[in-house]
Amino acid sequence: MAPRFDESIENACTSTIANFFKNKTIFVTGATGFVGKCLLEKLIRSCPNLHRIYVLIRGKHNITPNERLIQLCASPVEKKKDCNFS
């Protein structure tokens, strides 16, 4: 059975992204926000050969950077759901 059109596009994009970040080290700011969490999740899922990720976390609202890091690591990652729009 041939892959669906959207799956083949997603695989092509993912492999291009994974190839770009292969053996790279990246620095992420704003990783505790919504978009930052989404970015980290996407990089971790899509780029298995990413060498290292550095994350800049600042204190905010009387919460230390270390506490925010613990919260970030404890936050659940959304599981990919199979969506069928047909």
PDB file of C-alpha atoms in Angstrom:
ATOM      1  CA  MET A   1       0.000   0.000   0.000  1.00  0.00           C
ATOM      2  CA  ALA A   2       1.425   3.375  -0.986  1.00  0.00           C
ATOM      3  CA  PRO A   3       1.926   5.944   1.804  1.00  0.00           C
ATOM      4  CA  ARG A   4      -0.578   8.760   2.007  1.00  0.00           C
ATOM      5  CA  PHE A   5       0.516  12.024   0.404  1.00  0.00           C
ATOM      6  CA  ASP A   6       0.743  13.916   3.709  1.00  0.00           C
ATOM      7  CA  GLU A   7       2.854  11.139   5.279  1.00  0.00           C
ATOM      8  CA  SER A   8       5.386  11.256   2.438  1.00  0.00           C
ATOM      9  CA  ILE A   9       5.686  15.045   2.776  1.00  0.00           C
ATOM     10  CA  GLU A  10       6.100  14.757   6.540  1.00  0.00           C
ATOM     11  CA  ASN A  11       8.783  12.073   6.145  1.00  0.00           C
ATOM     12  CA  ALA A  12      10.646  14.158   3.561  1.00  0.00           C
ATOM     13  CA  CYS A  13      10.564  17.247   5.779  1.00  0.00           C
ATOM     14  CA  THR A  14      11.549  15.276   8.854  1.00  0.00           C
ATOM     15  CA  SER A  15      14.494  13.670   7.118  1.00  0.00           C
ATOM     16  CA  THR A  16      15.635  17.077   5.830  1.00  0.00           C
ATOM     17  CA  ILE A  17      15.371  18.550   9.320  1.00  0.00           C
ATOM     18  CA  ALA A  18      17.111  15.537  10.856  1.00  0.00           C
ATOM     19  CA  ASN A  19      19.929  15.750   8.299  1.00  0.00           C
ATOM     20  CA  PHE A  20      20.390  19.461   8.950  1.00  0.00           C
ATOM     21  CA  PHE A  21      20.681  18.990  12.718  1.00  0.00           C
ATOM     22  CA  LYS A  22      22.769  15.789  12.540  1.00  0.00           C
ATOM     23  CA  ASN A  23      25.723  16.039  14.984  1.00  0.00           C
ATOM     24  CA  LYS A  24      24.878  19.696  15.711  1.00  0.00           C
ATOM     25  CA  THR A  25      24.714  21.505  19.031  1.00  0.00           C
ATOM     26  CA  ILE A  26      21.944  24.077  19.432  1.00  0.00           C
ATOM     27  CA  PHE A  27      21.110  26.782  21.976  1.00  0.00           C
ATOM     28  CA  VAL A  28      17.446  27.433  22.824  1.00  0.00           C
ATOM     29  CA  THR A  29      16.073  30.434  24.702  1.00  0.00           C
ATOM     30  CA  GLY A  30      12.501  30.549  25.927  1.00  0.00           C
ATOM     31  CA  ALA A  31      12.312  26.776  26.290  1.00  0.00           C
ATOM     32  CA  THR A  32       9.935  26.930  29.264  1.00  0.00           C
ATOM     33  CA  GLY A  33       7.226  28.700  27.248  1.00  0.00           C
ATOM     34  CA  PHE A  34       4.661  27.044  25.022  1.00  0.00           C
ATOM     35  CA  VAL A  35       6.538  27.468  21.730  1.00  0.00           C
ATOM     36  CA  GLY A  36       9.849  26.535  23.355  1.00  0.00           C
ATOM     37  CA  LYS A  37       8.387  23.298  24.701  1.00  0.00           C
ATOM     38  CA  CYS A  38       6.984  22.497  21.261  1.00  0.00           C
ATOM     39  CA  LEU A  39      10.362  23.191  19.658  1.00  0.00           C
ATOM     40  CA  LEU A  40      12.222  20.980  22.139  1.00  0.00           C
ATOM     41  CA  GLU A  41       9.704  18.179  21.698  1.00  0.00           C
ATOM     42  CA  LYS A  42       9.984  18.362  17.900  1.00  0.00           C
ATOM     43  CA  LEU A  43      13.787  18.383  17.959  1.00  0.00           C
ATOM     44  CA  ILE A  44      13.980  15.461  20.373  1.00  0.00           C
ATOM     45  CA  ARG A  45      11.482  13.373  18.354  1.00  0.00           C
ATOM     46  CA  SER A  46      12.677  14.253  14.860  1.00  0.00           C
ATOM     47  CA  CYS A  47      16.437  14.551  15.285  1.00  0.00           C
ATOM     48  CA  PRO A  48      17.846  11.434  16.956  1.00  0.00           C
ATOM     49  CA  ASN A  49      21.407  12.350  15.951  1.00  0.00           C
ATOM     50  CA  LEU A  50      21.318  15.833  17.477  1.00  0.00           C
ATOM     51  CA  HIS A  51      24.551  16.124  19.449  1.00  0.00           C
ATOM     52  CA  ARG A  52      23.474  18.434  22.272  1.00  0.00           C
ATOM     53  CA  ILE A  53      20.814  20.968  23.252  1.00  0.00           C
ATOM     54  CA  TYR A  54      21.662  23.872  25.558  1.00  0.00           C
ATOM     55  CA  VAL A  55      18.730  25.647  27.191  1.00  0.00           C
ATOM     56  CA  LEU A  56      18.804  29.125  28.751  1.00  0.00           C
ATOM     57  CA  ILE A  57      16.371  29.381  31.667  1.00  0.00           C
ATOM     58  CA  ARG A  58      15.915  32.489  33.801  1.00  0.00           C
ATOM     59  CA  GLY A  59      14.222  32.872  37.143  1.00  0.00           C
ATOM     60  CA  LYS A  60      10.676  34.205  37.053  1.00  0.00           C
ATOM     61  CA  HIS A  61       7.983  34.972  39.647  1.00  0.00           C
ATOM     62  CA  ASN A  62      10.111  33.790  42.609  1.00  0.00           C
ATOM     63  CA  ILE A  63      10.861  30.469  40.893  1.00  0.00           C
ATOM     64  CA  THR A  64      14.554  29.691  40.451  1.00  0.00           C
ATOM     65  CA  PRO A  65      15.941  28.545  37.095  1.00  0.00           C
ATOM     66  CA  ASN A  66      16.639  25.120  38.623  1.00  0.00           C
ATOM     67  CA  GLU A  67      13.002  24.776  39.717  1.00  0.00           C
ATOM     68  CA  ARG A  68      11.833  25.809  36.242  1.00  0.00           C
ATOM     69  CA  LEU A  69      14.128  23.180  34.715  1.00  0.00           C
ATOM     70  CA  ILE A  70      12.601  20.528  36.982  1.00  0.00           C
ATOM     71  CA  GLN A  71       9.112  21.664  35.912  1.00  0.00           C
ATOM     72  CA  LEU A  72      10.152  21.550  32.247  1.00  0.00           C
ATOM     73  CA  CYS A  73      11.507  18.018  32.559  1.00  0.00           C
ATOM     74  CA  ALA A  74       8.420  16.859  34.466  1.00  0.00           C
ATOM     75  CA  SER A  75       5.914  18.303  31.987  1.00  0.00           C
ATOM     76  CA  PRO A  76       4.165  15.648  29.896  1.00  0.00           C
ATOM     77  CA  VAL A  77       4.926  15.389  26.217  1.00  0.00           C
ATOM     78  CA  GLU A  78       1.867  15.094  24.031  1.00  0.00           C
ATOM     79  CA  LYS A  79       1.625  11.669  22.453  1.00  0.00           C
ATOM     80  CA  LYS A  80       1.243  11.693  18.716  1.00  0.00           C
ATOM     81  CA  LYS A  81      -2.309  10.792  17.867  1.00  0.00           C
ATOM     82  CA  ASP A  82      -3.372   9.178  14.638  1.00  0.00           C
ATOM     83  CA  CYS A  83      -5.715  11.656  12.983  1.00  0.00           C
ATOM     84  CA  ASN A  84      -7.871  10.578  10.103  1.00  0.00           C
ATOM     85  CA  PHE A  85      -9.503  13.496   8.302  1.00  0.00           C
ATOM     86  CA  SER A  86     -11.047  11.462   5.488  1.00  0.00           C
TER      87      SER A  86
END
